[in-house]
Amino acid sequence: MLSVTPYGFFCLNHSWLSNSRGDYTLLPILKNKVKLSTGTSKDGRYWYLTPNANQVAAVIASQTSIQKFKTLIFTQTIILVNSAVKNINKELDEINCHLTIDEKILFESAKEELGGEEFLYINIKDNNMNSPSICHHSLLLPEERKLHESLYRRKDGPNILVATSTISQGMNLPSEVVIISGDKRFNSDANKLEQLEAHELLNAAGRAGRAGENSQGIVLIIPSSVVNFDTKNNRIHQHWGELQSIFSQGDKCLTVDDPIEKIIDSIQISNNELSSLEKYFIQRLPVENGTLLSTRNLITRSFGAFKAIENNNYKWVELHTEMLLNLQEKAKDPEQEFSWIDELSAIFGTPKYFITDLSNALSGTLDYTANVMRWTRWYIKWLSSYPELLPKLIRKEALESVLGRSYKKINDERKQGEYIVEHVFKYLFQWMQGNTLSEIEIAIKGSKKSDKCSMSRSFVLRLLPELSYIFAIPAQVLRVNKKAKE
């Protein structure tokens, strides 16, 4: 650890376009020193400073809170959010914020859903919230999120909100100071830090100031690399140049790409050896009124086609549309005309045999008096015959957030599906039966330790919406099949 005085480097112009030293000022941020961490090179021969950005952000926010500034800290992960909140609450004195009637309703609702107030990300005793800082991230239940936002908006509420990027866009909160803890994020796949996009940093910075109340605010970025400076020789660390390139871009910094265009280009160079994503795209191309006309409309109305036409590249639209129509034609059964089965197959992204088999299973005598639980058990039993399709119908990230490493290690799609049937649907039944998230957490982890119920929170917030998509298929099959017979 090394104690240093933190300085802020401010541009005196609207944007960081200039390299002239006279257009910038260097000012101390705190009277007290902060502690930076150290690291060593791979060969162990050298040591270097690391910014300790999360801790430094917490120290600065504590000081702005003492000055009665509403402060918003952005960090990159939920773990860092909770760590910063814990450190800040240790350093600052407690507040006395009495819950309103609406806030108490939100608190009681979240407590009931989780199975106890100890599983919430906020401490409330005798209808009072005393913590000087609170969190905001994607694992908060809707009631918790509304409660935290309500408390932060109050003048007598906590002055510090520590958040991930969940509120970096569009959220209107009374933040007078925004502290961005690090300009890079860790990419676990590449095993290295990567620079945040300009629009991500600028969107976060845009939370400073509140429409209708404050016309301006203060934004501090703690770089992911220590930026040292030498005022005598007019030198500054090279990482400042990277930040300058971001803040010189203004608001028009986001490059908008068309995902359809990327897939089409990928298909063109694949020489008919299509990836699973490309096959899925072909399968999802719309079919309407027994023709392929709607596929043509989809491509010609895409953003990629718009850009091509703007550049007078009309051949791009024509050639790529014909290529997709041909691939769609090859994929269809030559002995079968287009029907409602093709339409539903394209809508849900499932093979036609899946829709056909489900229609046949539903064509028998149906017990319309059966309750939701009985229907769910029937559908899950039927789905178990098609396990290889489940990993394709549910986002990988949602599954891994709940099933963890054991699921990640499985490479075979059929075995993945069998694992989903064995575990995910068990948690679904528990949720439908009214089990609390703390009880579901124990079932997922296989132990009594549930902490803040992060796994069951992921199940409810990330995986359940995916399952609702799958469980909507039978109703659509019945509806469209009935309509086709009329």
mmCIF file of N, CA and C in Angstrom, residues 118-223:
data_model
loop_
_atom_site.group_PDB
_atom_site.id
_atom_site.type_symbol
_atom_site.label_atom_id
_atom_site.label_comp_id
_atom_site.label_asym_id
_atom_site.label_seq_id
_atom_site.Cartn_x
_atom_site.Cartn_y
_atom_site.Cartn_z
ATOM 1 N N GLU A 118 -33.207 -10.253 6.665
ATOM 2 C CA GLU A 118 -31.753 -10.434 6.622
ATOM 3 C C GLU A 118 -31.252 -10.723 5.212
ATOM 4 N N PHE A 119 -32.152 -11.071 4.307
ATOM 5 C CA PHE A 119 -31.749 -11.366 2.936
ATOM 6 C C PHE A 119 -31.831 -10.150 2.018
ATOM 7 N N LEU A 120 -32.301 -9.020 2.535
ATOM 8 C CA LEU A 120 -32.386 -7.799 1.750
ATOM 9 C C LEU A 120 -31.029 -7.106 1.697
ATOM 10 N N TYR A 121 -30.839 -6.246 0.690
ATOM 11 C CA TYR A 121 -29.602 -5.481 0.572
ATOM 12 C C TYR A 121 -29.691 -4.164 1.339
ATOM 13 N N ILE A 122 -30.604 -4.079 2.290
ATOM 14 C CA ILE A 122 -30.766 -2.864 3.071
ATOM 15 C C ILE A 122 -31.155 -3.250 4.493
ATOM 16 N N ASN A 123 -30.670 -2.495 5.467
ATOM 17 C CA ASN A 123 -30.981 -2.774 6.862
ATOM 18 C C ASN A 123 -31.996 -1.761 7.371
ATOM 19 N N ILE A 124 -33.135 -2.266 7.805
ATOM 20 C CA ILE A 124 -34.194 -1.407 8.329
ATOM 21 C C ILE A 124 -34.649 -1.976 9.666
ATOM 22 N N LYS A 125 -34.609 -1.133 10.683
ATOM 23 C CA LYS A 125 -35.018 -1.523 12.026
ATOM 24 C C LYS A 125 -36.056 -0.527 12.535
ATOM 25 N N ASP A 126 -37.134 -1.074 13.044
ATOM 26 C CA ASP A 126 -38.200 -0.236 13.607
ATOM 27 C C ASP A 126 -38.641 0.842 12.628
ATOM 28 N N ASN A 127 -38.782 0.436 11.381
ATOM 29 C CA ASN A 127 -39.275 1.325 10.323
ATOM 30 C C ASN A 127 -38.316 2.477 10.025
ATOM 31 N N ASN A 128 -37.024 2.321 10.379
ATOM 32 C CA ASN A 128 -36.012 3.343 10.108
ATOM 33 C C ASN A 128 -34.864 2.741 9.307
ATOM 34 N N MET A 129 -34.383 3.512 8.327
ATOM 35 C CA MET A 129 -33.198 3.135 7.563
ATOM 36 C C MET A 129 -32.063 4.043 8.008
ATOM 37 N N ASN A 130 -30.984 3.445 8.503
ATOM 38 C CA ASN A 130 -29.891 4.227 9.094
ATOM 39 C C ASN A 130 -28.616 4.248 8.270
ATOM 40 N N SER A 131 -28.539 3.446 7.202
ATOM 41 C CA SER A 131 -27.296 3.350 6.434
ATOM 42 C C SER A 131 -27.079 4.611 5.592
ATOM 43 N N PRO A 132 -25.858 5.177 5.595
ATOM 44 C CA PRO A 132 -25.582 6.387 4.808
ATOM 45 C C PRO A 132 -25.427 6.119 3.313
ATOM 46 N N SER A 133 -25.350 4.833 2.915
ATOM 47 C CA SER A 133 -25.249 4.499 1.490
ATOM 48 C C SER A 133 -26.062 3.246 1.205
ATOM 49 N N ILE A 134 -26.536 3.120 -0.030
ATOM 50 C CA ILE A 134 -27.299 1.950 -0.453
ATOM 51 C C ILE A 134 -26.852 1.547 -1.850
ATOM 52 N N CYS A 135 -27.290 0.359 -2.280
ATOM 53 C CA CYS A 135 -26.840 -0.198 -3.556
ATOM 54 C C CYS A 135 -27.953 -0.168 -4.604
ATOM 55 N N HIS A 136 -27.536 -0.396 -5.853
ATOM 56 C CA HIS A 136 -28.495 -0.496 -6.963
ATOM 57 C C HIS A 136 -27.846 -1.360 -8.045
ATOM 58 N N HIS A 137 -28.418 -2.555 -8.283
ATOM 59 C CA HIS A 137 -27.868 -3.457 -9.298
ATOM 60 C C HIS A 137 -28.930 -4.413 -9.784
ATOM 61 N N SER A 138 -28.586 -5.279 -10.704
ATOM 62 C CA SER A 138 -29.560 -6.098 -11.416
ATOM 63 C C SER A 138 -30.156 -7.223 -10.577
ATOM 64 N N LEU A 139 -29.603 -7.515 -9.393
ATOM 65 C CA LEU A 139 -30.154 -8.578 -8.560
ATOM 66 C C LEU A 139 -31.155 -8.067 -7.527
ATOM 67 N N LEU A 140 -31.470 -6.789 -7.565
ATOM 68 C CA LEU A 140 -32.505 -6.273 -6.680
ATOM 69 C C LEU A 140 -33.880 -6.676 -7.209
ATOM 70 N N LEU A 141 -34.736 -7.117 -6.306
ATOM 71 C CA LEU A 141 -36.121 -7.363 -6.695
ATOM 72 C C LEU A 141 -36.774 -6.027 -7.052
ATOM 73 N N PRO A 142 -37.833 -6.039 -7.873
ATOM 74 C CA PRO A 142 -38.476 -4.772 -8.252
ATOM 75 C C PRO A 142 -38.863 -3.914 -7.053
ATOM 76 N N GLU A 143 -39.364 -4.565 -5.987
ATOM 77 C CA GLU A 143 -39.744 -3.798 -4.793
ATOM 78 C C GLU A 143 -38.520 -3.180 -4.122
ATOM 79 N N GLU A 144 -37.428 -3.927 -4.066
ATOM 80 C CA GLU A 144 -36.193 -3.392 -3.488
ATOM 81 C C GLU A 144 -35.685 -2.210 -4.295
ATOM 82 N N ARG A 145 -35.693 -2.353 -5.625
ATOM 83 C CA ARG A 145 -35.185 -1.287 -6.484
ATOM 84 C C ARG A 145 -35.980 0.005 -6.273
ATOM 85 N N LYS A 146 -37.299 -0.127 -6.239
ATOM 86 C CA LYS A 146 -38.138 1.058 -6.023
ATOM 87 C C LYS A 146 -37.882 1.666 -4.648
ATOM 88 N N LEU A 147 -37.683 0.822 -3.657
ATOM 89 C CA LEU A 147 -37.416 1.300 -2.300
ATOM 90 C C LEU A 147 -36.102 2.058 -2.237
ATOM 91 N N HIS A 148 -35.040 1.499 -2.818
ATOM 92 C CA HIS A 148 -33.729 2.142 -2.794
ATOM 93 C C HIS A 148 -33.759 3.487 -3.529
ATOM 94 N N GLU A 149 -34.429 3.506 -4.667
ATOM 95 C CA GLU A 149 -34.512 4.752 -5.440
ATOM 96 C C GLU A 149 -35.300 5.810 -4.680
ATOM 97 N N SER A 150 -36.376 5.389 -4.024
ATOM 98 C CA SER A 150 -37.193 6.318 -3.251
ATOM 99 C C SER A 150 -36.402 6.929 -2.098
ATOM 100 N N LEU A 151 -35.643 6.092 -1.393
ATOM 101 C CA LEU A 151 -34.852 6.579 -0.259
ATOM 102 C C LEU A 151 -33.752 7.533 -0.723
ATOM 103 N N TYR A 152 -33.106 7.229 -1.848
ATOM 104 C CA TYR A 152 -32.027 8.076 -2.349
ATOM 105 C C TYR A 152 -32.548 9.437 -2.804
ATOM 106 N N ARG A 153 -33.769 9.472 -3.295
ATOM 107 C CA ARG A 153 -34.338 10.737 -3.766
ATOM 108 C C ARG A 153 -34.673 11.689 -2.607
ATOM 109 N N ARG A 154 -34.841 11.150 -1.425
ATOM 110 C CA ARG A 154 -35.247 11.982 -0.279
ATOM 111 C C ARG A 154 -34.081 12.813 0.241
ATOM 112 N N LYS A 155 -34.385 14.028 0.666
ATOM 113 C CA LYS A 155 -33.338 14.901 1.209
ATOM 114 C C LYS A 155 -32.782 14.357 2.510
ATOM 115 N N ASP A 156 -33.628 13.667 3.294
ATOM 116 C CA ASP A 156 -33.156 13.094 4.556
ATOM 117 C C ASP A 156 -32.729 11.643 4.395
ATOM 118 N N GLY A 157 -32.645 11.166 3.138
ATOM 119 C CA GLY A 157 -32.234 9.793 2.882
ATOM 120 C C GLY A 157 -30.731 9.684 2.707
ATOM 121 N N PRO A 158 -30.235 8.513 2.335
ATOM 122 C CA PRO A 158 -28.790 8.324 2.136
ATOM 123 C C PRO A 158 -28.285 9.200 1.006
ATOM 124 N N ASN A 159 -27.100 9.763 1.177
ATOM 125 C CA ASN A 159 -26.512 10.643 0.168
ATOM 126 C C ASN A 159 -25.716 9.890 -0.890
ATOM 127 N N ILE A 160 -25.479 8.600 -0.675
ATOM 128 C CA ILE A 160 -24.632 7.837 -1.600
ATOM 129 C C ILE A 160 -25.389 6.633 -2.129
ATOM 130 N N LEU A 161 -25.378 6.490 -3.442
ATOM 131 C CA LEU A 161 -25.934 5.320 -4.111
ATOM 132 C C LEU A 161 -24.822 4.687 -4.938
ATOM 133 N N VAL A 162 -24.505 3.429 -4.653
ATOM 134 C CA VAL A 162 -23.458 2.703 -5.382
ATOM 135 C C VAL A 162 -24.142 1.744 -6.344
ATOM 136 N N ALA A 163 -23.806 1.842 -7.621
ATOM 137 C CA ALA A 163 -24.577 1.116 -8.628
ATOM 138 C C ALA A 163 -23.686 0.511 -9.699
ATOM 139 N N THR A 164 -24.244 -0.466 -10.398
ATOM 140 C CA THR A 164 -23.648 -0.951 -11.645
ATOM 141 C C THR A 164 -24.287 -0.151 -12.780
ATOM 142 N N SER A 165 -24.101 -0.602 -14.004
ATOM 143 C CA SER A 165 -24.603 0.149 -15.147
ATOM 144 C C SER A 165 -26.122 0.066 -15.305
ATOM 145 N N THR A 166 -26.821 -0.554 -14.336
ATOM 146 C CA THR A 166 -28.276 -0.674 -14.433
ATOM 147 C C THR A 166 -28.966 0.685 -14.484
ATOM 148 N N ILE A 167 -28.327 1.734 -13.977
ATOM 149 C CA ILE A 167 -28.958 3.055 -14.005
ATOM 150 C C ILE A 167 -28.122 4.062 -14.788
ATOM 151 N N SER A 168 -27.208 3.586 -15.634
ATOM 152 C CA SER A 168 -26.357 4.515 -16.372
ATOM 153 C C SER A 168 -27.091 5.188 -17.520
ATOM 154 N N GLN A 169 -28.272 4.666 -17.872
ATOM 155 C CA GLN A 169 -29.021 5.255 -18.981
ATOM 156 C C GLN A 169 -30.449 5.565 -18.544
ATOM 157 N N GLY A 170 -30.834 6.807 -18.735
ATOM 158 C CA GLY A 170 -32.245 7.165 -18.612
ATOM 159 C C GLY A 170 -32.766 7.409 -17.216
ATOM 160 N N MET A 171 -32.119 6.924 -16.174
ATOM 161 C CA MET A 171 -32.641 7.072 -14.826
ATOM 162 C C MET A 171 -32.436 8.500 -14.344
ATOM 163 N N ASN A 172 -33.505 9.116 -13.866
ATOM 164 C CA ASN A 172 -33.453 10.493 -13.403
ATOM 165 C C ASN A 172 -33.379 10.503 -11.881
ATOM 166 N N LEU A 173 -32.169 10.635 -11.353
ATOM 167 C CA LEU A 173 -31.949 10.640 -9.909
ATOM 168 C C LEU A 173 -31.237 11.931 -9.500
ATOM 169 N N PRO A 174 -31.411 12.351 -8.261
ATOM 170 C CA PRO A 174 -30.848 13.642 -7.821
ATOM 171 C C PRO A 174 -29.356 13.585 -7.533
ATOM 172 N N SER A 175 -28.551 13.185 -8.504
ATOM 173 C CA SER A 175 -27.107 13.025 -8.295
ATOM 174 C C SER A 175 -26.376 14.305 -8.668
ATOM 175 N N GLU A 176 -25.730 14.912 -7.687
ATOM 176 C CA GLU A 176 -24.940 16.114 -7.937
ATOM 177 C C GLU A 176 -23.490 15.771 -8.258
ATOM 178 N N VAL A 177 -23.048 14.616 -7.763
ATOM 179 C CA VAL A 177 -21.692 14.134 -8.027
ATOM 180 C C VAL A 177 -21.774 12.703 -8.535
ATOM 181 N N VAL A 178 -21.095 12.419 -9.646
ATOM 182 C CA VAL A 178 -20.996 11.064 -10.176
ATOM 183 C C VAL A 178 -19.528 10.659 -10.165
ATOM 184 N N ILE A 179 -19.247 9.521 -9.557
ATOM 185 C CA ILE A 179 -17.886 8.978 -9.512
ATOM 186 C C ILE A 179 -17.876 7.657 -10.267
ATOM 187 N N ILE A 180 -17.091 7.581 -11.328
ATOM 188 C CA ILE A 180 -16.983 6.365 -12.130
ATOM 189 C C ILE A 180 -15.725 5.624 -11.699
ATOM 190 N N SER A 181 -15.931 4.489 -11.079
ATOM 191 C CA SER A 181 -14.820 3.732 -10.491
ATOM 192 C C SER A 181 -14.196 2.813 -11.539
ATOM 193 N N GLY A 182 -13.267 3.371 -12.308
ATOM 194 C CA GLY A 182 -12.574 2.596 -13.327
ATOM 195 C C GLY A 182 -13.167 2.792 -14.704
ATOM 196 N N ASP A 183 -12.305 2.935 -15.700
ATOM 197 C CA ASP A 183 -12.749 3.104 -17.079
ATOM 198 C C ASP A 183 -12.556 1.820 -17.897
ATOM 199 N N LYS A 184 -12.289 0.720 -17.195
ATOM 200 C CA LYS A 184 -12.141 -0.567 -17.866
ATOM 201 C C LYS A 184 -12.920 -1.626 -17.107
ATOM 202 N N ARG A 185 -13.269 -2.698 -17.803
ATOM 203 C CA ARG A 185 -13.918 -3.841 -17.162
ATOM 204 C C ARG A 185 -13.134 -5.109 -17.486
ATOM 205 N N PHE A 186 -13.281 -6.103 -16.613
ATOM 206 C CA PHE A 186 -12.570 -7.361 -16.820
ATOM 207 C C PHE A 186 -13.371 -8.271 -17.718
ATOM 208 N N ASN A 187 -12.743 -8.739 -18.790
ATOM 209 C CA ASN A 187 -13.350 -9.694 -19.712
ATOM 210 C C ASN A 187 -12.865 -11.081 -19.315
ATOM 211 N N SER A 188 -13.777 -11.873 -18.724
ATOM 212 C CA SER A 188 -13.378 -13.196 -18.227
ATOM 213 C C SER A 188 -13.000 -14.143 -19.369
ATOM 214 N N ASP A 189 -13.634 -13.979 -20.534
ATOM 215 C CA ASP A 189 -13.312 -14.842 -21.667
ATOM 216 C C ASP A 189 -11.903 -14.580 -22.183
ATOM 217 N N ALA A 190 -11.534 -13.283 -22.275
ATOM 218 C CA ALA A 190 -10.202 -12.929 -22.758
ATOM 219 C C ALA A 190 -9.176 -12.877 -21.628
ATOM 220 N N ASN A 191 -9.662 -12.935 -20.369
ATOM 221 C CA ASN A 191 -8.797 -12.902 -19.188
ATOM 222 C C ASN A 191 -7.938 -11.625 -19.150
ATOM 223 N N LYS A 192 -8.585 -10.487 -19.416
ATOM 224 C CA LYS A 192 -7.860 -9.218 -19.370
ATOM 225 C C LYS A 192 -8.847 -8.060 -19.235
ATOM 226 N N LEU A 193 -8.299 -6.892 -18.872
ATOM 227 C CA LEU A 193 -9.120 -5.693 -18.789
ATOM 228 C C LEU A 193 -9.349 -5.112 -20.183
ATOM 229 N N GLU A 194 -10.553 -4.610 -20.416
ATOM 230 C CA GLU A 194 -10.870 -3.983 -21.688
ATOM 231 C C GLU A 194 -11.451 -2.598 -21.449
ATOM 232 N N GLN A 195 -11.100 -1.659 -22.314
ATOM 233 C CA GLN A 195 -11.580 -0.293 -22.205
ATOM 234 C C GLN A 195 -13.094 -0.236 -22.386
ATOM 235 N N LEU A 196 -13.775 0.495 -21.490
ATOM 236 C CA LEU A 196 -15.206 0.706 -21.668
ATOM 237 C C LEU A 196 -15.440 1.554 -22.908
ATOM 238 N N GLU A 197 -16.567 1.326 -23.566
ATOM 239 C CA GLU A 197 -16.913 2.114 -24.731
ATOM 240 C C GLU A 197 -17.202 3.555 -24.316
ATOM 241 N N ALA A 198 -16.973 4.480 -25.251
ATOM 242 C CA ALA A 198 -17.182 5.902 -24.960
ATOM 243 C C ALA A 198 -18.611 6.171 -24.512
ATOM 244 N N HIS A 199 -19.590 5.546 -25.183
ATOM 245 C CA HIS A 199 -20.985 5.823 -24.829
ATOM 246 C C HIS A 199 -21.320 5.320 -23.431
ATOM 247 N N GLU A 200 -20.631 4.270 -22.950
ATOM 248 C CA GLU A 200 -20.880 3.769 -21.610
ATOM 249 C C GLU A 200 -20.417 4.775 -20.566
ATOM 250 N N LEU A 201 -19.222 5.332 -20.764
ATOM 251 C CA LEU A 201 -18.697 6.323 -19.829
ATOM 252 C C LEU A 201 -19.514 7.607 -19.872
ATOM 253 N N LEU A 202 -19.875 8.048 -21.070
ATOM 254 C CA LEU A 202 -20.609 9.299 -21.200
ATOM 255 C C LEU A 202 -22.036 9.172 -20.680
ATOM 256 N N ASN A 203 -22.649 8.000 -20.857
ATOM 257 C CA ASN A 203 -23.980 7.794 -20.299
ATOM 258 C C ASN A 203 -23.948 7.818 -18.774
ATOM 259 N N ALA A 204 -22.925 7.212 -18.202
ATOM 260 C CA ALA A 204 -22.774 7.247 -16.749
ATOM 261 C C ALA A 204 -22.537 8.676 -16.274
ATOM 262 N N ALA A 205 -21.686 9.400 -16.983
ATOM 263 C CA ALA A 205 -21.407 10.790 -16.613
ATOM 264 C C ALA A 205 -22.662 11.650 -16.714
ATOM 265 N N GLY A 206 -23.557 11.290 -17.629
ATOM 266 C CA GLY A 206 -24.782 12.053 -17.824
ATOM 267 C C GLY A 206 -25.759 11.968 -16.679
ATOM 268 N N ARG A 207 -25.493 11.113 -15.676
ATOM 269 C CA ARG A 207 -26.374 11.041 -14.512
ATOM 270 C C ARG A 207 -26.109 12.179 -13.535
ATOM 271 N N ALA A 208 -25.051 12.959 -13.756
ATOM 272 C CA ALA A 208 -24.749 14.103 -12.878
ATOM 273 C C ALA A 208 -25.661 15.262 -13.237
ATOM 274 N N GLY A 209 -26.364 15.785 -12.262
ATOM 275 C CA GLY A 209 -27.348 16.830 -12.507
ATOM 276 C C GLY A 209 -28.705 16.191 -12.714
ATOM 277 N N ARG A 210 -29.755 16.937 -12.415
ATOM 278 C CA ARG A 210 -31.108 16.391 -12.515
ATOM 279 C C ARG A 210 -31.999 17.369 -13.257
ATOM 280 N N ALA A 211 -32.692 16.845 -14.276
ATOM 281 C CA ALA A 211 -33.548 17.694 -15.088
ATOM 282 C C ALA A 211 -34.569 18.418 -14.219
ATOM 283 N N GLY A 212 -34.645 19.721 -14.386
ATOM 284 C CA GLY A 212 -35.606 20.517 -13.645
ATOM 285 C C GLY A 212 -35.122 20.987 -12.293
ATOM 286 N N GLU A 213 -33.959 20.482 -11.819
ATOM 287 C CA GLU A 213 -33.459 20.883 -10.507
ATOM 288 C C GLU A 213 -32.028 21.406 -10.571
ATOM 289 N N ASN A 214 -31.116 20.591 -11.119
ATOM 290 C CA ASN A 214 -29.720 21.003 -11.211
ATOM 291 C C ASN A 214 -29.290 21.000 -12.672
ATOM 292 N N SER A 215 -28.834 22.141 -13.155
ATOM 293 C CA SER A 215 -28.437 22.242 -14.557
ATOM 294 C C SER A 215 -27.054 21.679 -14.799
ATOM 295 N N GLN A 216 -26.306 21.387 -13.740
ATOM 296 C CA GLN A 216 -24.954 20.866 -13.902
ATOM 297 C C GLN A 216 -24.588 19.979 -12.720
ATOM 298 N N GLY A 217 -23.535 19.210 -12.903
ATOM 299 C CA GLY A 217 -23.055 18.343 -11.843
ATOM 300 C C GLY A 217 -21.569 18.095 -12.015
ATOM 301 N N ILE A 218 -20.985 17.392 -11.064
ATOM 302 C CA ILE A 218 -19.552 17.095 -11.083
ATOM 303 C C ILE A 218 -19.364 15.619 -11.410
ATOM 304 N N VAL A 219 -18.474 15.332 -12.352
ATOM 305 C CA VAL A 219 -18.170 13.957 -12.736
ATOM 306 C C VAL A 219 -16.688 13.689 -12.490
ATOM 307 N N LEU A 220 -16.399 12.654 -11.745
ATOM 308 C CA LEU A 220 -15.011 12.252 -11.480
ATOM 309 C C LEU A 220 -14.817 10.828 -11.983
ATOM 310 N N ILE A 221 -13.792 10.616 -12.779
ATOM 311 C CA ILE A 221 -13.450 9.275 -13.241
ATOM 312 C C ILE A 221 -12.136 8.853 -12.597
ATOM 313 N N ILE A 222 -12.160 7.734 -11.922
ATOM 314 C CA ILE A 222 -10.934 7.183 -11.352
ATOM 315 C C ILE A 222 -10.393 6.191 -12.369
ATOM 316 N N PRO A 223 -9.316 6.516 -13.059
ATOM 317 C CA PRO A 223 -8.817 5.659 -14.144
ATOM 318 C C PRO A 223 -8.424 4.271 -13.634
#
